[in-house]
Amino acid sequence: MAILTKPVEYMDGKQKCIGYMAWDETYADPKPCIIVSHAWSGLDGFAEDKAIEMAANGYIGFCLDNYGDGALPETVEEKQGMMMPLKEDRTKLLKRLKAGIKAAKALPEVDEKHIAMMGFCFGGLCTLDAARAGIDLKAAISFHGLLDAPDLPKKKIKAKVLVAHGWDDPMAPPAHVTALSEELTAAKCDWQIMAFGQTTHAFMVPGADSGDGTLKHNPDSERRAWTATLELLHEVFGQHGVA
C-alpha cells in the first residue's frame, strides 16, 4: 500500500476552493470516493487524516474546502465568522457543496457513481444537507453534526443515512434529534441514529476538551461510531468491482 495525497483546486463560481485528496496508488481501477466535510475549523489535519484513513480502507478520500481559499480560522470568533454565513444561507452552502462533489466525481481515480459523504460538526450539517438535496450519495454520515433542516425544497433522499450523536451535545439537543427522525421518516429513506450516552460535542476528536462540558472526546463513542461507519461503507461498496 502506498497512500499519496495532494491538494485539488476547484471553483464555486469565482470562489477558489482547495480540496485534499488521498488515494492508494497501487489501485489501478476507479474506486468509490468518500467525501469528507470539515468542521468549523476548516480543512485541517483532522479532516485530512480521515481522508487518508479512507484511502487505507480501499477508497478514495476527498476533503471539501467549504470556506474557500484553504482558510483555517483559529479563534472561536474567526470560526464563527466563517461558518455562520454559510449556515444561515443554506442555498449558498448547497451550491458550495455541489461544486466540491462535482470536483470529486471528476477525478480519474474516482468511480463517480459510487460516492459517499461524511462530516463532523458543521460538516455533519453539510452532509445531511447534501442528502436532503437529493444528491446521488450511497451513504451520508454525520458525526456530532448540527441537525436543523434548511428551508429548501424537499428532494428524495437517495443516501443511506447514519447519524452518530452525543446525547448530551448542547449544539443538537434531544428536540433536534426527534425532529430529524421525523424528517427522515417522512422522507422514507434508509436511516439510523446512534445516540451515545454520557457523550457531548466533538466526541470523535482526540484531545478535544473545552473544560465546560461542551466539547469532549469520548474514545468509546468514537470507536463505536467509527465501527458503524465502516460497516455501512462496506454495505454500500462491498460489492464494488465484483462482476
mmCIF file of N, CA, C and O in Angstrom, residues 17-18 46 48 58 67 77 96 126 129 143 146 155 235 237:
data_model
loop_
_atom_site.group_PDB
_atom_site.id
_atom_site.type_symbol
_atom_site.label_atom_id
_atom_site.label_comp_id
_atom_site.label_asym_id
_atom_site.label_seq_id
_atom_site.Cartn_x
_atom_site.Cartn_y
_atom_site.Cartn_z
ATOM 1 N N CYS A 17 -11.543 27.074 -4.253
ATOM 2 C CA CYS A 17 -11.511 26.173 -3.113
ATOM 3 C C CYS A 17 -10.331 25.216 -3.295
ATOM 4 O O CYS A 17 -9.976 24.871 -4.418
ATOM 5 N N ILE A 18 -9.742 24.813 -2.175
ATOM 6 C CA ILE A 18 -8.575 23.938 -2.239
ATOM 7 C C ILE A 18 -8.877 22.671 -1.443
ATOM 8 O O ILE A 18 -8.749 22.634 -0.211
ATOM 9 N N PHE A 46 -7.235 17.132 11.001
ATOM 10 C CA PHE A 46 -8.207 16.098 11.376
ATOM 11 C C PHE A 46 -8.960 15.606 10.146
ATOM 12 O O PHE A 46 -9.110 14.393 9.935
ATOM 13 N N GLU A 48 -8.009 15.885 7.005
ATOM 14 C CA GLU A 48 -7.055 15.204 6.130
ATOM 15 C C GLU A 48 -6.792 13.770 6.595
ATOM 16 O O GLU A 48 -6.706 12.845 5.777
ATOM 17 N N GLY A 58 -9.252 1.355 1.248
ATOM 18 C CA GLY A 58 -9.509 0.966 -0.133
ATOM 19 C C GLY A 58 -10.364 1.923 -0.935
ATOM 20 O O GLY A 58 -10.745 1.623 -2.066
ATOM 21 N N TYR A 67 -14.989 26.596 3.075
ATOM 22 C CA TYR A 67 -14.762 28.021 3.312
ATOM 23 C C TYR A 67 -14.121 28.711 2.113
ATOM 24 O O TYR A 67 -14.295 29.897 1.900
ATOM 25 N N GLU A 77 -14.062 33.287 17.402
ATOM 26 C CA GLU A 77 -14.703 34.339 16.621
ATOM 27 C C GLU A 77 -14.456 34.162 15.126
ATOM 28 O O GLU A 77 -15.370 34.352 14.307
ATOM 29 N N ARG A 96 -21.979 25.518 -2.751
ATOM 30 C CA ARG A 96 -20.571 25.244 -2.453
ATOM 31 C C ARG A 96 -20.328 23.734 -2.363
ATOM 32 O O ARG A 96 -19.331 23.213 -2.861
ATOM 33 N N CYS A 126 -23.485 19.811 6.706
ATOM 34 C CA CYS A 126 -23.252 19.837 5.260
ATOM 35 C C CYS A 126 -23.620 18.499 4.622
ATOM 36 O O CYS A 126 -24.257 18.451 3.560
ATOM 37 N N ASP A 129 -27.357 18.081 4.562
ATOM 38 C CA ASP A 129 -27.948 18.950 3.543
ATOM 39 C C ASP A 129 -27.748 18.384 2.147
ATOM 40 O O ASP A 129 -28.628 18.492 1.285
ATOM 41 N N PHE A 143 -21.272 13.010 12.066
ATOM 42 C CA PHE A 143 -20.723 12.832 13.412
ATOM 43 C C PHE A 143 -20.893 14.135 14.193
ATOM 44 O O PHE A 143 -20.461 15.198 13.723
ATOM 45 N N LEU A 146 -24.655 19.308 13.357
ATOM 46 C CA LEU A 146 -25.790 20.202 13.583
ATOM 47 C C LEU A 146 -26.946 19.656 12.756
ATOM 48 O O LEU A 146 -26.779 19.324 11.584
ATOM 49 N N LYS A 155 -36.247 17.088 -1.475
ATOM 50 C CA LYS A 155 -35.967 16.168 -2.569
ATOM 51 C C LYS A 155 -35.918 14.744 -2.017
ATOM 52 O O LYS A 155 -35.775 14.541 -0.812
ATOM 53 N N GLU A 235 -21.221 -2.106 3.458
ATOM 54 C CA GLU A 235 -22.543 -2.500 2.982
ATOM 55 C C GLU A 235 -22.826 -1.907 1.603
ATOM 56 O O GLU A 235 -23.341 -2.594 0.715
ATOM 57 N N PHE A 237 -20.564 -0.437 -0.516
ATOM 58 C CA PHE A 237 -19.482 -0.539 -1.522
ATOM 59 C C PHE A 237 -18.811 -1.905 -1.545
ATOM 60 O O PHE A 237 -17.888 -2.138 -2.336
#
